[in-house]
PDB file of C-alpha atoms in Angstrom:
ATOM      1  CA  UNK A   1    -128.912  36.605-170.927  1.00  0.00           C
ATOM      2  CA  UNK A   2    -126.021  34.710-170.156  1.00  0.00           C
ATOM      3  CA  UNK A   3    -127.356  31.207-171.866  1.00  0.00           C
ATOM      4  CA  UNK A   4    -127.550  33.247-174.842  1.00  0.00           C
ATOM      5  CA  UNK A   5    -124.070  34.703-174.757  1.00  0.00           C
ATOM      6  CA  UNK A   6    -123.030  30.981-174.254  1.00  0.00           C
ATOM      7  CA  UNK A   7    -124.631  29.933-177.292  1.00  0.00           C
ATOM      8  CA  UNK A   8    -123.684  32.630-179.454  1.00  0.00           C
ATOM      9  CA  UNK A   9    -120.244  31.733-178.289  1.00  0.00           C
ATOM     10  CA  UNK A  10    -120.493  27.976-179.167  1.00  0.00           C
ATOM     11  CA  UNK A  11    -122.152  29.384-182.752  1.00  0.00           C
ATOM     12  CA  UNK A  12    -119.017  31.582-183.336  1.00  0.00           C
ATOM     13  CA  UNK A  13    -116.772  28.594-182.355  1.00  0.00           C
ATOM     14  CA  UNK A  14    -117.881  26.023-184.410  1.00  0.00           C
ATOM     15  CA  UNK A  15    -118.195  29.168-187.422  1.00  0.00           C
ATOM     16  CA  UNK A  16    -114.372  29.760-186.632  1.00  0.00           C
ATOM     17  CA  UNK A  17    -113.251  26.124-186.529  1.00  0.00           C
ATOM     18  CA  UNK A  18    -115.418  25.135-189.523  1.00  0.00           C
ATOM     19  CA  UNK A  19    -114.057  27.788-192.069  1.00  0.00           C
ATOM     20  CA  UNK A  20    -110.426  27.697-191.041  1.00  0.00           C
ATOM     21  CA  UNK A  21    -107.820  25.456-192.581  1.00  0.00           C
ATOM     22  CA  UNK A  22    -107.535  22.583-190.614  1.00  0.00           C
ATOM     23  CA  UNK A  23    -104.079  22.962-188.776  1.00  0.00           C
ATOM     24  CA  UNK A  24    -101.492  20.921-186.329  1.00  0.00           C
ATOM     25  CA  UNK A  25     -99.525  23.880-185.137  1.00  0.00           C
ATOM     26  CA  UNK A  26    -101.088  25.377-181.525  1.00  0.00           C
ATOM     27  CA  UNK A  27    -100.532  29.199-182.478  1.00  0.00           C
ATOM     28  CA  UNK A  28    -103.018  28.572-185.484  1.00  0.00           C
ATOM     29  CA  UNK A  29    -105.722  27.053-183.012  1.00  0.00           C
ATOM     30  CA  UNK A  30    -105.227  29.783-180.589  1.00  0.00           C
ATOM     31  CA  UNK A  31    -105.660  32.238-183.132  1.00  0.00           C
ATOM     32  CA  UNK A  32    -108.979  30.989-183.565  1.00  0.00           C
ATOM     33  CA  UNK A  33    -109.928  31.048-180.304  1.00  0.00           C
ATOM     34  CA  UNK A  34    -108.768  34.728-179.810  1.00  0.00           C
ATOM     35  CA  UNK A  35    -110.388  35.806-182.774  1.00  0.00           C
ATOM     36  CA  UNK A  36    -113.825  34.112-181.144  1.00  0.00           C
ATOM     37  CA  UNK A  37    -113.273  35.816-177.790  1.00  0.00           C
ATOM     38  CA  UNK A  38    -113.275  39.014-179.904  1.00  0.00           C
ATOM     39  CA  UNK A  39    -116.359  38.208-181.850  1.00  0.00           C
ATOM     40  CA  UNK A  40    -117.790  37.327-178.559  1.00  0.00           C
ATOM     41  CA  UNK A  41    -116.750  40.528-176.793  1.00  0.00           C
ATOM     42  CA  UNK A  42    -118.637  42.754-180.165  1.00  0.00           C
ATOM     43  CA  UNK A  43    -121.478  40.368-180.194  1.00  0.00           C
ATOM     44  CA  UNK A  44    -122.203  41.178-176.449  1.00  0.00           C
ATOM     45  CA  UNK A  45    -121.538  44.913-176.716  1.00  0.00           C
ATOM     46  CA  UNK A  46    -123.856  44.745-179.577  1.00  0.00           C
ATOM     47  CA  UNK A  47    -126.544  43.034-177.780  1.00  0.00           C
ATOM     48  CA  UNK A  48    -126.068  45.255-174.601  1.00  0.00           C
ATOM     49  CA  UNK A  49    -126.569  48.245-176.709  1.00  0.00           C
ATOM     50  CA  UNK A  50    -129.825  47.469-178.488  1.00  0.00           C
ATOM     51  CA  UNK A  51    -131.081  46.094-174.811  1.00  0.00           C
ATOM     52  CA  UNK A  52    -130.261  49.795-173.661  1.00  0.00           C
ATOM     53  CA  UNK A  53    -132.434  51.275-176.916  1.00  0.00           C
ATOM     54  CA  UNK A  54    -135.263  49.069-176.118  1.00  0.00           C
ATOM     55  CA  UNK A  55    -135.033  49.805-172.670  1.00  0.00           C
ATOM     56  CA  UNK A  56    -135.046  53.549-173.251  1.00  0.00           C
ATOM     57  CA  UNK A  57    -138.181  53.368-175.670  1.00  0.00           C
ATOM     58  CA  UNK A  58    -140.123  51.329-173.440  1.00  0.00           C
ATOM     59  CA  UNK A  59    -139.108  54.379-170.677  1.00  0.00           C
ATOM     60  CA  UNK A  60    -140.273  57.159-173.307  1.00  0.00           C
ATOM     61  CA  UNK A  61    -143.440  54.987-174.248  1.00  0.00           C
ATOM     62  CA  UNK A  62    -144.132  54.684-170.243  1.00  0.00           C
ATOM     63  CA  UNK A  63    -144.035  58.448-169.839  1.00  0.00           C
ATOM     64  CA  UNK A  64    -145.828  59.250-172.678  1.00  0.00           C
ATOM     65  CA  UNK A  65    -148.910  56.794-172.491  1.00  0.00           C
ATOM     66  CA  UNK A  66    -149.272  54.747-170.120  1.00  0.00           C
ATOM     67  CA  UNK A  67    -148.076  56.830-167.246  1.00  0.00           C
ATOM     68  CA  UNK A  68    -150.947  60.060-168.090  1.00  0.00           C
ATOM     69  CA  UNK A  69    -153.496  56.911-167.416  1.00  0.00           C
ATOM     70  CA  UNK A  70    -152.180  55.297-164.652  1.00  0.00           C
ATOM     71  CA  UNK A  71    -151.491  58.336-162.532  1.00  0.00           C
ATOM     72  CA  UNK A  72    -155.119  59.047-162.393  1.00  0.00           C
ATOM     73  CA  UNK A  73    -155.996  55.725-161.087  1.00  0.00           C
ATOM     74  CA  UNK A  74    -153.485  55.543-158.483  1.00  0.00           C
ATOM     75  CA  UNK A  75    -154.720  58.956-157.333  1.00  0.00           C
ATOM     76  CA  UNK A  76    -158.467  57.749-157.077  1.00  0.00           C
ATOM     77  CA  UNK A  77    -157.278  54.534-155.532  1.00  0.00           C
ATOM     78  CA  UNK A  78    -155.442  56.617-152.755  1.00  0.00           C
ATOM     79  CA  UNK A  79    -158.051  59.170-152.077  1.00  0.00           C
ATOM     80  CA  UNK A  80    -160.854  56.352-151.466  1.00  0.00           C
ATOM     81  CA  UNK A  81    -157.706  54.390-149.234  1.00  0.00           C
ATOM     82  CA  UNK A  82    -157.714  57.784-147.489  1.00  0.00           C
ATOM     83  CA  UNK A  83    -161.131  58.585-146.891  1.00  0.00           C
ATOM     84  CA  UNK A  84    -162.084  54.865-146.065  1.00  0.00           C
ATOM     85  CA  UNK A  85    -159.366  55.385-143.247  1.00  0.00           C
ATOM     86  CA  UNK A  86    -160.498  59.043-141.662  1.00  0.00           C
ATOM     87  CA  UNK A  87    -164.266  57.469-141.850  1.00  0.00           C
ATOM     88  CA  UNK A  88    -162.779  54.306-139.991  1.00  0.00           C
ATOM     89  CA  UNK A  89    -160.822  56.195-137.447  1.00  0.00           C
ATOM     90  CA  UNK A  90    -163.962  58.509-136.334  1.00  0.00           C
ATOM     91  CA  UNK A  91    -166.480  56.029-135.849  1.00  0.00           C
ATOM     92  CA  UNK A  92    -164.106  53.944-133.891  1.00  0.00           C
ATOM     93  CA  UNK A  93    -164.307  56.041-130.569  1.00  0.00           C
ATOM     94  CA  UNK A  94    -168.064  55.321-131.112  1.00  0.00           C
ATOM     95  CA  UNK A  95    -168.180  51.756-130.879  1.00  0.00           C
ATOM     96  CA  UNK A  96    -166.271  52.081-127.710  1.00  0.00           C
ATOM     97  CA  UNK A  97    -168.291  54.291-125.634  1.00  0.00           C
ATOM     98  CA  UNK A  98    -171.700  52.287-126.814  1.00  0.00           C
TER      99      UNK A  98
END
């Protein structure tokens, strides 16, 4: 996430410094770099926000599908894990009184 904000930050830079008038005074070029830090700042509040969304729907699409089948699965697999283990554990004391 972060080599992306980097590089949407160099892309904003080199947008800001080509379509400005070229300038000698400092204010003008710090201007430019203030008005990137801002672009920056909405560009990574935008891009936080639709991860959020996409996060969310994956959550809803989870709950809604995948977790109905899954649930059922995890079930079997933990009854057989359960009676596998009470067989085990009372034919144990068997094997050591043969």
């Amino acid at each position: 996430m972060s080599r992306l904000m980097l590089f949407v930050l160099v892309v904003m830079l080199q947008a800001c410094m080509t379509t400005s008038v070229p300038t000698e005074s400092p204010e003008e070029t710090a201007g430019i770099l203030e008005r990137a830090k801002l672009k920056y700042r909405e560009t990574k509040a935008k891009v936080l926000n639709v991860g959020s969304t996409v996060a969310d729907l994956a959550g809803m699409y989870y709950e809604e599908h995948i977790k109905e089948v899954a649930d059922s699965y995890m079930e079997w697999a933990k009854d057989s894990a359960s009676s596998l283990w009470h067989r085990l554990k009372n034919r144990v004391p068997t094997f050591r009184s043969t």
